[in-house]
């Protein structure tokens, strides 16, 4: 059984045991976020969720959700219509043990990190297993609770390793290439329970360094490039613009803007690719445009924003109106 830390209290506890939207003024862009729709509720049926965590949207606009407590992936249309699901609890091919963050490659193949099985599985868009790699350990290419995954334009796979406090980079075939970051706090390049990773339009690697309350950016070779947020972003400073109280998920749009699920602040924050704050939206609650500890965010080709509202067991969709 895996250890539990703060991520445990709300986001991992089930694994072990179990204003209306008014964005602030951004940096020269001042966008508006409009609530469009929501779907889902707690349950085990089709279209219902038990602690959803990860989200990905493919080129055709289909939305994939890692329904972690139900040990499955669910696929929806972009208006929330249930399409299909796959997976059940287990460790065999195609089975899942607490799927976490997910990501798609250029061929719409879906990559799923499994907290409980310490591996990554690759599926077709309709759920056929294609590949699995990883095992429990602390060595190169080994995992202790893989939590996030991202695939670059060359098919290389990046995986955040939650309890080993680093990121692994693999070839498209699942062969270990390099390690990115190392355990630690405060210093640049040090990671403290990273939860998610994304590759930007600039090829750089963006890591949700959750318990350092910041985003860190690395080059494709694993060299530190930039950071923003904490680690001092706790307490009173934790809910200020550009600060985080547990950064759990990252999405990047076609323009390279970075969207971050700010878990304990119950909001989504948006930044320019260099970390300059643009805006945020959301607050604690169960109404439209409100969140109960969001865990992930994704943006489709039309710029619509999908948020995993973890505590409310639902998905919410927004339209961002960018000022020209």
Short mmCIF file of N, CA and C in Angstrom, two decimals, residues 194-254:
data_model
loop_
_atom_site.label_atom_id
_atom_site.label_comp_id
_atom_site.label_asym_id
_atom_site.label_seq_id
_atom_site.Cartn_x
_atom_site.Cartn_y
_atom_site.Cartn_z
N UNK A 194 5.21 15.90 -8.04
CA UNK A 194 4.64 16.39 -9.30
C UNK A 194 3.43 15.56 -9.70
N UNK A 195 2.39 16.21 -10.20
CA UNK A 195 1.14 15.50 -10.51
C UNK A 195 0.83 15.42 -11.99
N UNK A 196 1.33 16.35 -12.80
CA UNK A 196 0.97 16.32 -14.22
C UNK A 196 2.06 16.97 -15.05
N UNK A 197 2.00 16.72 -16.36
CA UNK A 197 3.00 17.25 -17.29
C UNK A 197 2.33 17.51 -18.62
N UNK A 198 2.81 18.50 -19.35
CA UNK A 198 2.30 18.81 -20.67
C UNK A 198 3.43 19.36 -21.52
N UNK A 199 3.37 19.13 -22.82
CA UNK A 199 4.38 19.63 -23.74
C UNK A 199 3.77 20.79 -24.52
N UNK A 200 4.43 21.94 -24.48
CA UNK A 200 3.90 23.13 -25.11
C UNK A 200 4.11 23.18 -26.60
N UNK A 201 3.48 24.16 -27.24
CA UNK A 201 3.65 24.36 -28.67
C UNK A 201 5.09 24.73 -29.01
N UNK A 202 5.83 25.17 -28.00
CA UNK A 202 7.25 25.51 -28.19
C UNK A 202 8.16 24.31 -27.92
N UNK A 203 7.58 23.15 -27.64
CA UNK A 203 8.36 21.94 -27.39
C UNK A 203 8.85 21.81 -25.96
N UNK A 204 8.63 22.83 -25.14
CA UNK A 204 9.09 22.79 -23.76
C UNK A 204 8.15 21.95 -22.89
N UNK A 205 8.69 21.46 -21.79
CA UNK A 205 7.99 20.53 -20.92
C UNK A 205 7.53 21.28 -19.68
N UNK A 206 6.20 21.32 -19.47
CA UNK A 206 5.61 22.04 -18.34
C UNK A 206 5.18 21.03 -17.30
N UNK A 207 5.64 21.20 -16.05
CA UNK A 207 5.37 20.25 -14.99
C UNK A 207 4.58 20.92 -13.87
N UNK A 208 3.47 20.28 -13.46
CA UNK A 208 2.73 20.73 -12.29
C UNK A 208 3.44 20.19 -11.05
N UNK A 209 4.27 21.04 -10.46
CA UNK A 209 5.08 20.70 -9.29
C UNK A 209 4.20 20.95 -8.06
N UNK A 210 3.29 20.00 -7.80
CA UNK A 210 2.10 20.25 -6.98
C UNK A 210 2.41 20.80 -5.60
N UNK A 211 3.30 20.14 -4.85
CA UNK A 211 3.50 20.54 -3.47
C UNK A 211 4.65 21.50 -3.28
N UNK A 212 5.23 21.96 -4.37
CA UNK A 212 6.00 23.19 -4.37
C UNK A 212 5.12 24.34 -4.83
N UNK A 213 3.85 24.05 -5.11
CA UNK A 213 2.86 25.07 -5.49
C UNK A 213 3.36 25.95 -6.63
N UNK A 214 3.86 25.29 -7.69
CA UNK A 214 4.39 26.05 -8.81
C UNK A 214 4.35 25.22 -10.09
N UNK A 215 4.59 25.90 -11.20
CA UNK A 215 4.82 25.28 -12.49
C UNK A 215 6.30 25.41 -12.80
N UNK A 216 6.92 24.34 -13.27
CA UNK A 216 8.30 24.41 -13.72
C UNK A 216 8.36 24.01 -15.20
N UNK A 217 9.28 24.63 -15.91
CA UNK A 217 9.42 24.41 -17.34
C UNK A 217 10.83 23.90 -17.64
N UNK A 218 10.91 22.87 -18.49
CA UNK A 218 12.19 22.28 -18.86
C UNK A 218 12.31 22.20 -20.38
N UNK A 219 13.54 22.14 -20.85
CA UNK A 219 13.78 21.95 -22.28
C UNK A 219 13.53 20.49 -22.64
N UNK A 220 13.43 20.15 -23.93
CA UNK A 220 13.27 18.75 -24.32
C UNK A 220 14.41 17.85 -23.83
N UNK A 221 15.57 18.44 -23.52
CA UNK A 221 16.71 17.67 -22.99
C UNK A 221 16.69 17.57 -21.47
N UNK A 222 15.68 18.18 -20.84
CA UNK A 222 15.55 18.10 -19.40
C UNK A 222 16.21 19.22 -18.63
N UNK A 223 16.66 20.27 -19.32
CA UNK A 223 17.31 21.40 -18.66
C UNK A 223 16.26 22.37 -18.11
N UNK A 224 16.48 22.87 -16.90
CA UNK A 224 15.56 23.83 -16.30
C UNK A 224 15.52 25.11 -17.14
N UNK A 225 14.30 25.62 -17.35
CA UNK A 225 14.11 26.83 -18.15
C UNK A 225 13.46 27.95 -17.35
N UNK A 226 12.38 27.63 -16.63
CA UNK A 226 11.60 28.70 -16.01
C UNK A 226 10.72 28.10 -14.91
N UNK A 227 10.19 28.96 -14.06
CA UNK A 227 9.24 28.53 -13.04
C UNK A 227 8.39 29.72 -12.65
N UNK A 228 7.19 29.43 -12.14
CA UNK A 228 6.37 30.48 -11.56
C UNK A 228 5.43 29.88 -10.52
N UNK A 229 4.98 30.75 -9.60
CA UNK A 229 4.17 30.29 -8.48
C UNK A 229 4.99 30.24 -7.22
N UNK A 230 4.91 29.13 -6.46
CA UNK A 230 5.57 28.96 -5.17
C UNK A 230 7.07 28.80 -5.31
N UNK A 231 7.75 28.20 -4.32
CA UNK A 231 7.13 27.44 -3.23
C UNK A 231 6.60 28.27 -2.09
N UNK A 232 6.82 29.57 -2.11
CA UNK A 232 6.31 30.39 -1.00
C UNK A 232 4.84 30.70 -1.16
N UNK A 233 4.21 30.16 -2.20
CA UNK A 233 2.80 30.44 -2.46
C UNK A 233 1.88 29.64 -1.57
N UNK A 234 2.03 29.71 -0.28
CA UNK A 234 1.17 29.04 0.67
C UNK A 234 0.52 30.09 1.56
N UNK A 235 -0.47 29.65 2.30
CA UNK A 235 -1.10 30.57 3.24
C UNK A 235 -1.78 31.73 2.54
N UNK A 236 -1.58 32.94 3.03
CA UNK A 236 -2.27 34.11 2.50
C UNK A 236 -1.93 34.36 1.03
N UNK A 237 -0.71 34.07 0.65
CA UNK A 237 -0.29 34.34 -0.73
C UNK A 237 -0.83 33.28 -1.70
N UNK A 238 -1.30 32.14 -1.16
CA UNK A 238 -1.65 31.02 -2.00
C UNK A 238 -2.82 31.24 -2.93
N UNK A 239 -3.71 32.22 -2.62
CA UNK A 239 -4.84 32.45 -3.50
C UNK A 239 -4.73 33.75 -4.27
N UNK A 240 -3.56 34.35 -4.30
CA UNK A 240 -3.34 35.56 -5.08
C UNK A 240 -3.15 35.20 -6.54
N UNK A 241 -3.21 36.17 -7.41
CA UNK A 241 -3.04 35.93 -8.83
C UNK A 241 -1.66 35.30 -9.10
N UNK A 242 -1.67 34.22 -9.83
CA UNK A 242 -0.41 33.59 -10.21
C UNK A 242 0.18 32.66 -9.17
N UNK A 243 -0.43 32.59 -7.98
CA UNK A 243 0.02 31.68 -6.94
C UNK A 243 -0.89 30.45 -6.93
N UNK A 244 -0.39 29.37 -6.35
CA UNK A 244 -1.16 28.13 -6.32
C UNK A 244 -1.25 27.57 -4.91
N UNK A 245 -2.30 26.82 -4.69
CA UNK A 245 -2.41 25.99 -3.52
C UNK A 245 -2.67 24.56 -4.03
N UNK A 246 -1.62 23.89 -4.39
CA UNK A 246 -1.58 22.57 -5.02
C UNK A 246 -2.00 22.66 -6.49
N UNK A 247 -1.02 22.77 -7.36
CA UNK A 247 -1.25 22.79 -8.81
C UNK A 247 -1.32 21.35 -9.30
N UNK A 248 -2.49 20.91 -9.77
CA UNK A 248 -2.68 19.48 -10.05
C UNK A 248 -2.73 19.10 -11.52
N UNK A 249 -3.16 19.97 -12.41
CA UNK A 249 -3.30 19.60 -13.82
C UNK A 249 -2.95 20.74 -14.74
N UNK A 250 -2.47 20.40 -15.95
CA UNK A 250 -2.05 21.41 -16.92
C UNK A 250 -2.68 21.11 -18.27
N UNK A 251 -3.18 22.16 -18.93
CA UNK A 251 -3.62 22.09 -20.32
C UNK A 251 -3.00 23.22 -21.10
N UNK A 252 -2.73 23.01 -22.37
CA UNK A 252 -2.12 24.04 -23.22
C UNK A 252 -2.94 24.18 -24.49
N UNK A 253 -3.28 25.41 -24.87
CA UNK A 253 -4.09 25.59 -26.08
C UNK A 253 -3.21 25.81 -27.31
N UNK A 254 -3.82 26.01 -28.46
CA UNK A 254 -3.10 26.12 -29.73
C UNK A 254 -2.21 27.34 -29.80
#
